[in-house]
Amino acid sequence: MPLIQISLAEGKSPEYIQAIADGIHQALQTSWKILLNDRFQIISEHKKSHFLIDKMMWNGNRSDDVVVIHITSVLRTKEMKLNLYSELVKVLTVNPGVRKEDIFVTIVDNTPENWSFGKGLAQLSA
């Protein structure tokens, strides 16, 4: 049950944004075997002056088109995380054509009782 927060600089077309969202979901299905309907994404566009991502830190060579993908999820193995990073590059460089240097990912692990999908219940910790 990952929650995906996608941040990018404003000005992209609806088709570009949809391709980003679809590509991330596809990469998660492939690398983490999530279900088709396990899709929880929040997309935010930011003014360039409010999107301060260093272009060179960690040999980044990032452009103004960086896409920040923040994932909150129950614990995943190191191998699963590394596979996801690779799969995201594979998918997003094809459609919508994001440069591999511009795919910035963070993952925050938590436990099943940290999730409530409504009704005051912790559905994953049952």
PDB file of N, CA and C in Angstrom, residues 5 7-8 15 33 35-36 42-44 53 57 64 69 87 109 117-118 120:
ATOM      1  N   GLN A   5       3.785  10.498  -3.495  1.00  0.00           N
ATOM      2  CA  GLN A   5       3.674  11.938  -3.666  1.00  0.00           C
ATOM      3  C   GLN A   5       4.645  12.323  -4.782  1.00  0.00           C
ATOM      4  N   SER A   7       6.166  15.304  -7.124  1.00  0.00           N
ATOM      5  CA  SER A   7       6.353  16.749  -7.206  1.00  0.00           C
ATOM      6  C   SER A   7       7.156  17.086  -8.443  1.00  0.00           C
ATOM      7  N   LEU A   8       6.703  18.106  -9.164  1.00  0.00           N
ATOM      8  CA  LEU A   8       7.410  18.556 -10.351  1.00  0.00           C
ATOM      9  C   LEU A   8       7.166  20.037 -10.559  1.00  0.00           C
ATOM     10  N   GLU A  15      -1.022  15.366 -20.258  1.00  0.00           N
ATOM     11  CA  GLU A  15      -0.568  14.072 -20.788  1.00  0.00           C
ATOM     12  C   GLU A  15       0.769  13.669 -20.175  1.00  0.00           C
ATOM     13  N   LYS A  33       5.280  -5.801  -7.099  1.00  0.00           N
ATOM     14  CA  LYS A  33       4.123  -6.687  -7.291  1.00  0.00           C
ATOM     15  C   LYS A  33       2.861  -6.147  -6.621  1.00  0.00           C
ATOM     16  N   LEU A  35      -0.897  -4.514  -6.456  1.00  0.00           N
ATOM     17  CA  LEU A  35      -2.101  -4.792  -7.231  1.00  0.00           C
ATOM     18  C   LEU A  35      -2.449  -3.617  -8.147  1.00  0.00           C
ATOM     19  N   LEU A  36      -3.182  -3.904  -9.192  1.00  0.00           N
ATOM     20  CA  LEU A  36      -3.581  -2.881 -10.156  1.00  0.00           C
ATOM     21  C   LEU A  36      -4.325  -1.729  -9.484  1.00  0.00           C
ATOM     22  N   ILE A  42      -0.552  11.392  -5.122  1.00  0.00           N
ATOM     23  CA  ILE A  42      -0.851  12.810  -4.963  1.00  0.00           C
ATOM     24  C   ILE A  42       0.183  13.562  -5.801  1.00  0.00           C
ATOM     25  N   ILE A  43      -0.280  14.359  -6.726  1.00  0.00           N
ATOM     26  CA  ILE A  43       0.612  15.055  -7.647  1.00  0.00           C
ATOM     27  C   ILE A  43       0.569  16.548  -7.350  1.00  0.00           C
ATOM     28  N   SER A  44       1.751  17.134  -7.176  1.00  0.00           N
ATOM     29  CA  SER A  44       1.856  18.564  -6.882  1.00  0.00           C
ATOM     30  C   SER A  44       2.787  19.224  -7.880  1.00  0.00           C
ATOM     31  N   ILE A  53      15.763  22.113  -5.846  1.00  0.00           N
ATOM     32  CA  ILE A  53      16.455  20.836  -5.863  1.00  0.00           C
ATOM     33  C   ILE A  53      17.840  21.092  -6.458  1.00  0.00           C
ATOM     34  N   MET A  57      24.377  17.991  -6.592  1.00  0.00           N
ATOM     35  CA  MET A  57      24.680  17.152  -5.423  1.00  0.00           C
ATOM     36  C   MET A  57      24.587  15.676  -5.790  1.00  0.00           C
ATOM     37  N   ASP A  64      15.895  21.394 -14.878  1.00  0.00           N
ATOM     38  CA  ASP A  64      14.697  21.981 -14.277  1.00  0.00           C
ATOM     39  C   ASP A  64      13.509  21.028 -14.353  1.00  0.00           C
ATOM     40  N   ILE A  69       9.848  11.844  -6.464  1.00  0.00           N
ATOM     41  CA  ILE A  69       8.883  10.788  -6.145  1.00  0.00           C
ATOM     42  C   ILE A  69       9.132  10.381  -4.702  1.00  0.00           C
ATOM     43  N   GLU A  87      13.660   0.222 -12.274  1.00  0.00           N
ATOM     44  CA  GLU A  87      12.436   0.124 -13.082  1.00  0.00           C
ATOM     45  C   GLU A  87      11.859   1.504 -13.382  1.00  0.00           C
ATOM     46  N   ASP A 109       9.837   4.081   5.146  1.00  0.00           N
ATOM     47  CA  ASP A 109       9.195   2.852   5.620  1.00  0.00           C
ATOM     48  C   ASP A 109       8.382   3.125   6.875  1.00  0.00           C
ATOM     49  N   PHE A 117      -7.313   3.448   6.080  1.00  0.00           N
ATOM     50  CA  PHE A 117      -7.945   3.791   4.822  1.00  0.00           C
ATOM     51  C   PHE A 117      -9.402   4.205   5.029  1.00  0.00           C
ATOM     52  N   GLY A 118      -9.710   4.622   6.250  1.00  0.00           N
ATOM     53  CA  GLY A 118     -11.027   5.099   6.578  1.00  0.00           C
ATOM     54  C   GLY A 118     -11.702   4.243   7.644  1.00  0.00           C
ATOM     55  N   GLY A 120     -11.934   4.601  10.683  1.00  0.00           N
ATOM     56  CA  GLY A 120     -11.267   4.514  11.964  1.00  0.00           C
ATOM     57  C   GLY A 120     -10.548   3.208  12.209  1.00  0.00           C
TER      58      GLY A 120
END
